[in-house]
mmCIF file of C-alpha atoms and ligand atoms in Angstrom:
data_model
loop_
_atom_site.group_PDB
_atom_site.id
_atom_site.type_symbol
_atom_site.label_atom_id
_atom_site.label_comp_id
_atom_site.label_asym_id
_atom_site.label_seq_id
_atom_site.Cartn_x
_atom_site.Cartn_y
_atom_site.Cartn_z
ATOM 1 C CA UNK A 16 -0.188 0.077 0.229
ATOM 2 C CA UNK A 17 1.342 3.549 -0.764
ATOM 3 C CA UNK A 18 1.679 6.432 2.068
ATOM 4 C CA UNK A 19 3.196 9.658 2.342
ATOM 5 C CA UNK A 20 6.832 9.811 3.774
ATOM 6 C CA UNK A 21 8.235 12.795 5.505
ATOM 7 C CA UNK A 22 11.459 13.764 3.348
ATOM 8 C CA UNK A 23 11.739 17.064 4.669
ATOM 9 C CA UNK A 24 11.328 19.413 7.342
ATOM 10 C CA UNK A 25 11.255 23.232 8.079
ATOM 11 C CA UNK A 26 10.476 25.738 10.458
ATOM 12 C CA UNK A 27 10.404 29.511 11.278
ATOM 13 C CA UNK A 28 9.544 31.854 13.824
ATOM 14 C CA UNK A 29 9.624 35.755 14.100
ATOM 15 C CA UNK A 30 12.534 37.325 15.145
ATOM 16 C CA UNK A 31 10.742 39.351 18.222
ATOM 17 C CA UNK A 32 10.924 37.715 21.165
ATOM 18 C CA UNK A 33 8.088 38.640 24.013
ATOM 19 C CA UNK A 34 9.312 37.328 27.387
ATOM 20 C CA UNK A 35 6.901 37.078 30.358
ATOM 21 C CA UNK A 36 8.796 39.546 32.081
ATOM 22 C CA UNK A 37 7.817 41.974 28.923
ATOM 23 C CA UNK A 38 3.971 40.904 29.552
ATOM 24 C CA UNK A 39 4.443 41.670 33.260
ATOM 25 C CA UNK A 40 4.220 45.127 32.113
ATOM 26 C CA UNK A 41 1.000 44.654 29.527
ATOM 27 C CA UNK A 42 -1.270 42.589 31.523
ATOM 28 C CA UNK A 43 -1.561 41.989 35.599
ATOM 29 C CA UNK A 44 0.308 38.255 35.244
ATOM 30 C CA UNK A 45 4.126 37.211 36.696
ATOM 31 C CA UNK A 46 6.678 35.390 34.783
ATOM 32 C CA UNK A 47 6.244 32.902 37.947
ATOM 33 C CA UNK A 48 2.540 32.219 37.269
ATOM 34 C CA UNK A 49 2.878 31.544 33.720
ATOM 35 C CA UNK A 50 5.692 29.435 34.047
ATOM 36 C CA UNK A 51 4.473 27.312 36.873
ATOM 37 C CA UNK A 52 0.624 26.916 35.245
ATOM 38 C CA UNK A 53 2.334 26.645 31.515
ATOM 39 C CA UNK A 54 5.781 26.211 31.246
ATOM 40 C CA UNK A 55 5.974 29.212 28.872
ATOM 41 C CA UNK A 56 9.138 31.633 29.354
ATOM 42 C CA UNK A 57 8.636 33.681 25.883
ATOM 43 C CA UNK A 58 6.862 33.480 22.713
ATOM 44 C CA UNK A 59 7.738 34.787 19.344
ATOM 45 C CA UNK A 60 5.477 37.923 17.943
ATOM 46 C CA UNK A 61 5.455 38.773 13.984
ATOM 47 C CA UNK A 62 6.235 42.414 13.196
ATOM 48 C CA UNK A 63 4.755 44.471 10.830
ATOM 49 C CA UNK A 64 6.940 45.395 7.867
ATOM 50 C CA UNK A 65 9.422 42.334 8.449
ATOM 51 C CA UNK A 66 7.635 39.885 6.086
ATOM 52 C CA UNK A 67 5.961 37.734 9.230
ATOM 53 C CA UNK A 68 2.461 37.783 7.888
ATOM 54 C CA UNK A 69 1.267 33.654 7.876
ATOM 55 C CA UNK A 70 2.269 33.206 4.374
ATOM 56 C CA UNK A 71 5.493 34.900 4.912
ATOM 57 C CA UNK A 72 6.176 32.845 7.322
ATOM 58 C CA UNK A 73 4.527 29.685 5.593
ATOM 59 C CA UNK A 74 6.913 30.420 2.497
ATOM 60 C CA UNK A 75 10.101 30.602 4.717
ATOM 61 C CA UNK A 76 9.411 27.136 6.366
ATOM 62 C CA UNK A 77 8.275 25.345 2.799
ATOM 63 C CA UNK A 78 11.338 26.260 1.658
ATOM 64 C CA UNK A 79 14.136 25.507 4.194
ATOM 65 C CA UNK A 80 11.634 21.932 3.870
ATOM 66 C CA UNK A 81 11.811 21.444 0.206
ATOM 67 C CA UNK A 82 15.672 22.313 0.474
ATOM 68 C CA UNK A 83 16.277 19.627 2.844
ATOM 69 C CA UNK A 84 14.223 17.253 0.410
ATOM 70 C CA UNK A 85 15.941 18.276 -2.711
ATOM 71 C CA UNK A 86 12.064 18.220 -4.096
ATOM 72 C CA UNK A 87 11.677 21.299 -6.399
ATOM 73 C CA UNK A 88 8.337 23.590 -6.144
ATOM 74 C CA UNK A 89 7.613 22.799 -9.441
ATOM 75 C CA UNK A 90 6.721 19.075 -8.892
ATOM 76 C CA UNK A 91 4.688 19.772 -6.027
ATOM 77 C CA UNK A 92 0.987 18.618 -6.732
ATOM 78 C CA UNK A 93 -0.166 19.658 -3.188
ATOM 79 C CA UNK A 94 -0.214 22.195 -0.948
ATOM 80 C CA UNK A 95 -2.100 21.741 2.178
ATOM 81 C CA UNK A 96 -1.993 24.111 5.037
ATOM 82 C CA UNK A 97 -3.747 23.944 8.738
ATOM 83 C CA UNK A 98 -4.301 27.533 9.672
ATOM 84 C CA UNK A 99 -6.709 29.685 11.921
ATOM 85 C CA UNK A 100 -4.817 33.029 10.864
ATOM 86 C CA UNK A 101 -4.693 33.316 7.094
ATOM 87 C CA UNK A 102 -3.448 36.757 5.828
ATOM 88 C CA UNK A 103 -6.840 37.212 4.597
ATOM 89 C CA UNK A 104 -10.407 35.454 4.537
ATOM 90 C CA UNK A 105 -9.673 34.226 1.071
ATOM 91 C CA UNK A 106 -7.715 33.506 -0.784
ATOM 92 C CA UNK A 107 -6.419 30.469 1.155
ATOM 93 C CA UNK A 108 -2.923 31.186 2.642
ATOM 94 C CA UNK A 109 -1.817 28.143 0.855
ATOM 95 C CA UNK A 110 -2.637 29.897 -2.811
ATOM 96 C CA UNK A 111 -0.092 32.955 -1.141
ATOM 97 C CA UNK A 112 2.545 30.519 -0.846
ATOM 98 C CA UNK A 113 2.115 28.485 -3.996
ATOM 99 C CA UNK A 114 2.634 31.823 -5.739
ATOM 100 C CA UNK A 115 5.652 32.269 -3.836
ATOM 101 C CA UNK A 116 7.226 28.988 -4.656
ATOM 102 C CA UNK A 117 6.260 29.100 -8.382
ATOM 103 C CA UNK A 118 4.609 25.745 -7.597
ATOM 104 C CA UNK A 119 2.298 26.040 -10.514
ATOM 105 C CA UNK A 120 1.014 22.489 -10.820
ATOM 106 C CA UNK A 121 0.165 22.007 -7.032
ATOM 107 C CA UNK A 122 -3.551 22.503 -5.725
ATOM 108 C CA UNK A 123 -3.346 24.629 -2.903
ATOM 109 C CA UNK A 124 -5.566 25.164 -0.211
ATOM 110 C CA UNK A 125 -6.329 25.639 3.779
ATOM 111 C CA UNK A 126 -7.558 23.270 6.520
ATOM 112 C CA UNK A 127 -9.472 25.274 9.531
ATOM 113 C CA UNK A 128 -9.243 22.908 12.548
ATOM 114 C CA UNK A 129 -8.435 25.136 14.996
ATOM 115 C CA UNK A 130 -4.563 24.081 16.881
ATOM 116 C CA UNK A 131 -5.365 20.502 15.036
ATOM 117 C CA UNK A 132 -4.747 22.084 11.419
ATOM 118 C CA UNK A 133 -1.623 20.493 10.761
ATOM 119 C CA UNK A 134 -2.410 16.978 11.757
ATOM 120 C CA UNK A 135 -5.657 17.261 9.535
ATOM 121 C CA UNK A 136 -3.702 18.904 6.830
ATOM 122 C CA UNK A 137 -0.986 15.980 7.026
ATOM 123 C CA UNK A 138 -4.157 13.440 6.757
ATOM 124 C CA UNK A 139 -5.638 15.153 3.682
ATOM 125 C CA UNK A 140 -2.598 15.028 1.912
ATOM 126 C CA UNK A 141 -1.054 11.533 3.143
ATOM 127 C CA UNK A 142 -4.839 10.196 1.903
ATOM 128 C CA UNK A 143 -4.151 12.127 -1.755
ATOM 129 C CA UNK A 144 -0.800 10.054 -2.048
ATOM 130 C CA UNK A 145 -2.256 6.856 -0.745
ATOM 131 C CA UNK A 146 -4.879 6.816 -3.553
ATOM 132 C CA UNK A 147 -2.673 8.158 -6.048
ATOM 133 C CA UNK A 148 -3.881 11.289 -6.840
ATOM 134 C CA UNK A 149 -0.844 13.043 -5.634
ATOM 135 C CA UNK A 150 3.100 12.544 -5.648
ATOM 136 C CA UNK A 151 4.909 15.363 -4.220
ATOM 137 C CA UNK A 152 3.031 17.422 -0.881
ATOM 138 C CA UNK A 153 3.796 20.297 1.080
ATOM 139 C CA UNK A 154 2.196 20.214 4.446
ATOM 140 C CA UNK A 155 2.452 23.453 6.644
ATOM 141 C CA UNK A 156 1.195 24.965 9.692
ATOM 142 C CA UNK A 157 1.077 28.425 10.476
ATOM 143 C CA UNK A 158 0.099 30.975 12.526
ATOM 144 C CA UNK A 159 0.053 34.815 12.985
ATOM 145 C CA UNK A 160 -2.166 34.584 16.530
ATOM 146 C CA UNK A 161 -0.896 37.617 17.756
ATOM 147 C CA UNK A 162 -3.283 39.004 15.008
ATOM 148 C CA UNK A 163 -6.311 37.974 16.928
ATOM 149 C CA UNK A 164 -4.696 37.664 20.509
ATOM 150 C CA UNK A 165 -6.733 40.048 23.226
ATOM 151 C CA UNK A 166 -3.499 41.874 24.940
ATOM 152 C CA UNK A 167 -5.949 43.030 27.585
ATOM 153 C CA UNK A 168 -7.172 39.176 28.276
ATOM 154 C CA UNK A 169 -4.206 37.814 30.775
ATOM 155 C CA UNK A 170 -6.102 34.277 30.950
ATOM 156 C CA UNK A 171 -5.210 33.884 26.878
ATOM 157 C CA UNK A 172 -2.818 36.429 25.939
ATOM 158 C CA UNK A 173 0.285 35.037 27.981
ATOM 159 C CA UNK A 174 -0.234 31.701 25.866
ATOM 160 C CA UNK A 175 0.000 32.103 22.649
ATOM 161 C CA UNK A 176 2.923 33.068 19.734
ATOM 162 C CA UNK A 177 3.736 33.133 15.888
ATOM 163 C CA UNK A 178 5.608 30.895 13.696
ATOM 164 C CA UNK A 179 5.488 28.026 10.831
ATOM 165 C CA UNK A 180 6.630 24.700 10.592
ATOM 166 C CA UNK A 181 6.303 22.271 6.812
ATOM 167 C CA UNK A 182 6.903 18.835 5.917
ATOM 168 C CA UNK A 183 7.574 17.718 2.035
ATOM 169 C CA UNK A 184 5.899 14.206 1.534
ATOM 170 C CA UNK A 185 6.401 11.604 -1.269
ATOM 171 C CA UNK A 186 5.245 8.255 -1.939
ATOM 172 C CA UNK A 187 6.150 5.249 0.116
ATOM 173 C CA UNK A 188 5.538 2.052 -1.009
ATOM 174 C CA UNK A 189 8.028 0.145 2.028
ATOM 175 C CA UNK A 190 7.820 0.310 5.573
ATOM 176 C CA UNK A 191 8.780 3.763 6.319
ATOM 177 C CA UNK A 192 6.084 6.622 6.253
ATOM 178 C CA UNK A 193 2.962 8.005 7.915
ATOM 179 C CA UNK A 194 1.451 4.500 9.008
ATOM 180 C CA UNK A 195 -1.961 6.085 9.861
ATOM 181 C CA UNK A 196 -3.981 9.574 10.785
ATOM 182 C CA UNK A 197 -6.513 9.339 13.685
ATOM 183 C CA UNK A 198 -8.971 12.594 13.725
ATOM 184 C CA UNK A 199 -11.726 13.156 15.896
ATOM 185 C CA UNK A 200 -14.164 16.162 16.468
ATOM 186 C CA UNK A 201 -16.936 17.379 18.796
ATOM 187 C CA UNK A 202 -18.713 20.351 17.664
ATOM 188 C CA UNK A 203 -21.148 20.827 20.717
ATOM 189 C CA UNK A 204 -17.979 21.489 22.789
ATOM 190 C CA UNK A 205 -17.062 24.852 20.268
ATOM 191 C CA UNK A 206 -17.938 26.955 23.415
ATOM 192 C CA UNK A 207 -14.381 26.132 24.920
ATOM 193 C CA UNK A 208 -12.099 27.907 22.470
ATOM 194 C CA UNK A 209 -13.272 30.289 19.540
ATOM 195 C CA UNK A 210 -12.157 33.430 17.886
ATOM 196 C CA UNK A 211 -14.953 36.311 17.762
ATOM 197 C CA UNK A 212 -13.394 37.326 14.682
ATOM 198 C CA UNK A 213 -15.637 37.966 11.766
ATOM 199 C CA UNK A 214 -17.380 35.511 9.911
ATOM 200 C CA UNK A 215 -20.721 34.826 8.200
ATOM 201 C CA UNK A 216 -22.856 34.828 11.144
ATOM 202 C CA UNK A 217 -21.779 38.579 12.230
ATOM 203 C CA UNK A 218 -23.044 40.996 10.011
ATOM 204 C CA UNK A 219 -20.823 43.459 8.487
ATOM 205 C CA UNK A 220 -22.988 46.472 9.789
ATOM 206 C CA UNK A 221 -22.542 45.491 13.453
ATOM 207 C CA UNK A 222 -19.146 44.784 12.866
ATOM 208 C CA UNK A 223 -17.049 48.005 13.521
ATOM 209 C CA UNK A 224 -20.395 49.335 15.740
ATOM 210 C CA UNK A 225 -20.790 46.864 17.940
ATOM 211 C CA UNK A 226 -17.670 44.372 18.880
ATOM 212 C CA UNK A 227 -13.934 44.438 19.167
ATOM 213 C CA UNK A 228 -12.743 43.231 15.874
ATOM 214 C CA UNK A 229 -11.217 40.049 16.686
ATOM 215 C CA UNK A 230 -9.932 37.929 19.585
ATOM 216 C CA UNK A 231 -9.971 34.617 21.122
ATOM 217 C CA UNK A 232 -12.213 33.238 23.585
ATOM 218 C CA UNK A 233 -10.954 30.341 26.017
ATOM 219 C CA UNK A 234 -12.435 28.540 29.019
ATOM 220 C CA UNK A 235 -9.344 27.398 30.360
ATOM 221 C CA UNK A 236 -9.619 24.972 32.939
ATOM 222 C CA UNK A 237 -12.638 23.043 31.195
ATOM 223 C CA UNK A 238 -10.577 22.618 27.685
ATOM 224 C CA UNK A 239 -7.332 21.307 30.016
ATOM 225 C CA UNK A 240 -9.282 18.510 31.272
ATOM 226 C CA UNK A 241 -10.959 17.648 27.981
ATOM 227 C CA UNK A 242 -7.049 18.007 26.288
ATOM 228 C CA UNK A 243 -5.583 15.772 28.809
ATOM 229 C CA UNK A 244 -8.378 12.696 28.104
ATOM 230 C CA UNK A 245 -8.543 13.217 24.241
ATOM 231 C CA UNK A 246 -4.842 13.425 23.669
ATOM 232 C CA UNK A 247 -4.112 10.457 25.921
ATOM 233 C CA UNK A 248 -7.389 8.376 24.377
ATOM 234 C CA UNK A 249 -6.239 9.055 21.012
ATOM 235 C CA UNK A 250 -2.745 8.176 21.267
ATOM 236 C CA UNK A 251 -3.422 4.927 22.759
ATOM 237 C CA UNK A 252 -5.989 4.190 20.223
ATOM 238 C CA UNK A 253 -3.479 5.276 17.359
ATOM 239 C CA UNK A 254 -0.448 2.835 19.076
ATOM 240 C CA UNK A 255 -3.265 -0.177 19.325
ATOM 241 C CA UNK A 256 -3.827 0.023 15.636
ATOM 242 C CA UNK A 257 -0.618 -0.798 14.878
ATOM 243 C CA UNK A 258 0.166 -3.043 17.772
ATOM 244 C CA UNK A 259 2.644 -0.637 19.218
ATOM 245 C CA UNK A 260 3.288 0.135 22.961
ATOM 246 C CA UNK A 261 4.220 3.178 24.294
ATOM 247 C CA UNK A 262 7.826 1.809 24.405
ATOM 248 C CA UNK A 263 8.279 1.551 20.596
ATOM 249 C CA UNK A 264 7.691 5.362 20.625
ATOM 250 C CA UNK A 265 11.119 7.059 19.769
ATOM 251 C CA UNK A 266 9.668 10.712 20.134
ATOM 252 C CA UNK A 267 6.359 12.263 21.294
ATOM 253 C CA UNK A 268 5.782 15.443 19.420
ATOM 254 C CA UNK A 269 2.707 16.569 21.159
ATOM 255 C CA UNK A 270 0.811 19.934 20.461
ATOM 256 C CA UNK A 271 2.318 22.691 22.786
ATOM 257 C CA UNK A 272 -0.408 24.128 24.541
ATOM 258 C CA UNK A 273 0.659 23.571 27.922
ATOM 259 C CA UNK A 274 3.878 21.904 29.628
ATOM 260 C CA UNK A 275 1.059 20.466 32.444
ATOM 261 C CA UNK A 276 -1.201 18.914 29.569
ATOM 262 C CA UNK A 277 1.945 17.055 27.928
ATOM 263 C CA UNK A 278 3.238 15.544 31.246
ATOM 264 C CA UNK A 279 -0.303 14.592 32.261
ATOM 265 C CA UNK A 280 -0.445 12.894 28.720
ATOM 266 C CA UNK A 281 2.972 11.459 28.895
ATOM 267 C CA UNK A 282 2.722 9.981 32.534
ATOM 268 C CA UNK A 283 -1.213 8.352 31.015
ATOM 269 C CA UNK A 284 0.881 6.855 28.335
ATOM 270 C CA UNK A 285 3.780 5.992 30.578
ATOM 271 C CA UNK A 286 6.526 7.785 27.958
ATOM 272 C CA UNK A 287 9.050 9.410 29.985
ATOM 273 C CA UNK A 288 9.475 13.169 29.616
ATOM 274 C CA UNK A 289 13.415 12.691 27.669
ATOM 275 C CA UNK A 290 11.065 10.860 24.763
ATOM 276 C CA UNK A 291 8.901 14.122 24.537
ATOM 277 C CA UNK A 292 9.697 16.679 22.632
ATOM 278 C CA UNK A 293 8.811 20.189 24.176
ATOM 279 C CA UNK A 294 9.777 23.756 22.788
ATOM 280 C CA UNK A 295 6.421 25.562 24.381
ATOM 281 C CA UNK A 296 9.345 27.306 26.807
ATOM 282 C CA UNK A 297 10.526 29.274 23.615
ATOM 283 C CA UNK A 298 7.297 29.556 21.578
ATOM 284 C CA UNK A 299 3.961 29.517 23.532
ATOM 285 C CA UNK A 300 1.174 27.959 21.826
ATOM 286 C CA UNK A 301 1.497 28.460 18.157
ATOM 287 C CA UNK A 302 -1.556 26.367 17.112
ATOM 288 C CA UNK A 303 -1.623 24.605 13.774
ATOM 289 C CA UNK A 304 2.474 25.383 13.726
ATOM 290 C CA UNK A 305 3.393 23.784 16.794
ATOM 291 C CA UNK A 306 3.759 20.584 15.563
ATOM 292 C CA UNK A 307 5.559 20.947 12.608
ATOM 293 C CA UNK A 308 8.103 23.394 14.338
ATOM 294 C CA UNK A 309 8.905 20.759 17.285
ATOM 295 C CA UNK A 310 9.309 17.960 14.390
ATOM 296 C CA UNK A 311 11.592 20.194 12.752
ATOM 297 C CA UNK A 312 13.600 20.748 15.692
ATOM 298 C CA UNK A 313 13.864 17.334 16.637
ATOM 299 C CA UNK A 314 14.719 16.162 13.011
ATOM 300 C CA UNK A 315 17.530 18.861 12.962
ATOM 301 C CA UNK A 316 18.855 18.282 16.521
ATOM 302 C CA UNK A 317 19.939 14.930 15.067
ATOM 303 C CA UNK A 318 16.909 13.131 17.443
ATOM 304 C CA UNK A 319 15.010 10.976 14.409
ATOM 305 C CA UNK A 320 16.647 8.287 12.798
ATOM 306 C CA UNK A 321 15.069 6.000 9.890
ATOM 307 C CA UNK A 322 12.968 3.166 11.473
ATOM 308 C CA UNK A 323 11.942 5.639 14.410
ATOM 309 C CA UNK A 324 8.487 5.217 15.383
ATOM 310 C CA UNK A 325 7.196 9.033 16.091
ATOM 311 C CA UNK A 326 3.855 9.614 17.633
ATOM 312 C CA UNK A 327 2.047 13.353 16.727
ATOM 313 C CA UNK A 328 -0.561 14.533 19.200
ATOM 314 C CA UNK A 329 -3.147 17.379 18.865
ATOM 315 C CA UNK A 330 -5.577 18.816 20.445
ATOM 316 C CA UNK A 331 -7.621 22.132 19.525
ATOM 317 C CA UNK A 332 -10.875 24.776 19.278
ATOM 318 C CA UNK A 333 -13.552 22.569 17.569
ATOM 319 C CA UNK A 334 -13.210 20.724 19.721
ATOM 320 C CA UNK A 335 -10.863 18.711 17.285
ATOM 321 C CA UNK A 336 -8.206 16.225 18.124
ATOM 322 C CA UNK A 337 -6.136 13.529 16.321
ATOM 323 C CA UNK A 338 -3.043 11.485 16.435
ATOM 324 C CA UNK A 339 -0.641 9.914 13.801
ATOM 325 C CA UNK A 340 1.789 7.159 13.713
ATOM 326 C CA UNK A 341 5.211 7.595 11.591
ATOM 327 C CA UNK A 342 7.745 5.474 10.641
ATOM 328 C CA UNK A 343 10.715 7.655 10.383
ATOM 329 C CA UNK A 344 12.318 7.747 6.414
ATOM 330 C CA UNK A 345 15.436 9.556 6.960
HETATM 331 O O1 UT7 B 19 -4.558 24.877 22.029
HETATM 332 C C1 UT7 B 19 -5.483 24.186 21.862
HETATM 333 C C2 UT7 B 19 -5.522 24.025 23.379
HETATM 334 N N1 UT7 B 19 -5.585 24.831 24.391
HETATM 335 C C3 UT7 B 19 -5.724 24.460 25.931
HETATM 336 O O2 UT7 B 19 -6.059 22.933 25.993
HETATM 337 C C4 UT7 B 19 -5.413 25.347 26.973
HETATM 338 C C5 UT7 B 19 -5.925 24.228 28.307
HETATM 339 N N2 UT7 B 19 -6.012 25.489 29.203
HETATM 340 C C6 UT7 B 19 -4.966 25.624 29.780
HETATM 341 O O3 UT7 B 19 -3.537 25.469 29.441
HETATM 342 C C7 UT7 B 19 -4.913 26.217 31.529
HETATM 343 O O4 UT7 B 19 -6.056 26.011 31.729
HETATM 344 C C8 UT7 B 19 -4.531 27.764 31.499
HETATM 345 C C9 UT7 B 19 -3.211 28.109 31.446
HETATM 346 C C10 UT7 B 19 -5.462 28.415 30.350
HETATM 347 C C11 UT7 B 19 -4.967 28.383 32.895
HETATM 348 O O5 UT7 B 19 -4.241 27.806 34.072
HETATM 349 P P1 UT7 B 19 -5.159 26.994 35.193
HETATM 350 O O6 UT7 B 19 -4.217 26.352 35.938
HETATM 351 O O7 UT7 B 19 -6.379 26.272 34.559
HETATM 352 O O8 UT7 B 19 -5.198 28.356 35.902
HETATM 353 P P2 UT7 B 19 -7.548 28.745 35.872
HETATM 354 O O9 UT7 B 19 -7.800 29.288 34.843
HETATM 355 O O10 UT7 B 19 -7.991 28.364 36.696
HETATM 356 O O11 UT7 B 19 -7.028 30.327 36.747
HETATM 357 C C12 UT7 B 19 -6.441 30.394 38.329
HETATM 358 C C13 UT7 B 19 -6.326 31.513 38.452
HETATM 359 C C14 UT7 B 19 -7.672 32.431 38.391
HETATM 360 O O12 UT7 B 19 -7.633 33.115 39.505
HETATM 361 P P3 UT7 B 19 -8.517 33.191 40.384
HETATM 362 O O13 UT7 B 19 -9.936 33.070 40.130
HETATM 363 O O14 UT7 B 19 -7.995 31.957 41.076
HETATM 364 O O15 UT7 B 19 -8.276 34.297 41.729
HETATM 365 C C15 UT7 B 19 -7.158 33.543 37.212
HETATM 366 O O16 UT7 B 19 -7.746 34.599 37.307
HETATM 367 O O17 UT7 B 19 -5.304 32.417 37.822
HETATM 368 C C16 UT7 B 19 -5.530 33.482 37.485
HETATM 369 N N3 UT7 B 19 -5.020 33.800 36.203
HETATM 370 C C17 UT7 B 19 -3.658 34.095 35.852
HETATM 371 N N4 UT7 B 19 -3.436 34.920 37.016
HETATM 372 C C18 UT7 B 19 -1.840 35.604 36.403
HETATM 373 C C19 UT7 B 19 -5.267 33.290 34.847
HETATM 374 N N5 UT7 B 19 -4.197 34.163 33.917
HETATM 375 C C20 UT7 B 19 -3.670 34.684 34.664
HETATM 376 C C21 UT7 B 19 -2.311 35.229 34.229
HETATM 377 N N6 UT7 B 19 -1.380 35.536 35.359
HETATM 378 N N7 UT7 B 19 -2.077 35.179 32.890
#
């Protein structure tokens, strides 16, 4: 059976660093609270005029992944990007990436699945490769969350950051590759995490008069508990699907929402923390970008070699969650 194999990874984050100490001057918070409750020490924030919009970062991360893969953009059949912060409501941010990469024959589109966007996008591309509809695919997770952050809300603004990551997929007929993706959603719980940003539900006439322009709203405490149970359950299902145990996993690369969530999930799965990749300390929660950034860092640090089992797990607005088991290729 054909499946996608990851042959290149790339990532980028904005230059500007916003530390917990900096945030103490913006909202009523402390470095101590943020570190203890989330594990975050600093995050990267896009600056205007620095080519750090979502599609700018996505293009940079993609170029790095393509370079590592030795795949030229003209040979891409598909560009699929997980994002909740595209440059514009339409066209898709993926189309801007296609234009900049000159990937003229690729079909390009965005996937909206909250923080799970990258894994959903990976699933779409992997399935397209499995059916033979696509050979070379670029899968991106990219966010400029600072553009929808309420800088007066301490319960959310301390958590978020900007960045992008990407992987290149080519077909595998061997043991290696994306063995499976497992996705779930529960729209009944949408109110635990959502954006009040402009949508068709809010008529434009009320737009400027009655509401603040955007913003993330979150019920963090309930979300925390749901995140731990959903992440652990779907990771177990994914491993059982392949008759693997947590001991077989060389590296778990989870969505970076909260260090305590990651630790709780690792404990439930009996995966020691030295086999869990975390970079939330440096970047905060970058939504769809967090897994591909972490995967690229782990890969470039030489933590992965051919044949290693990698477990990707994610959770986000929707609610959405998912897992993927990858047999690493290079
Ligand atoms: O990426 C998508 C998925 N995201 C998640 O799953 C996020 C899940 N939730 C979380 O990570 C955590 O719930 C948070 C980090 C958001 C919050 O941590 P918590 O331990 O659940 O705190 P809490 O919301 O229960 O708030 C505890 C206290 C409250 O004060 P009182 O009512 O006890 O007096 C908050 O007002 O902490 C207060 N608080 C803060 N204090 C200082 C909330 N935010 C802050 C802050 N600085 N930034």
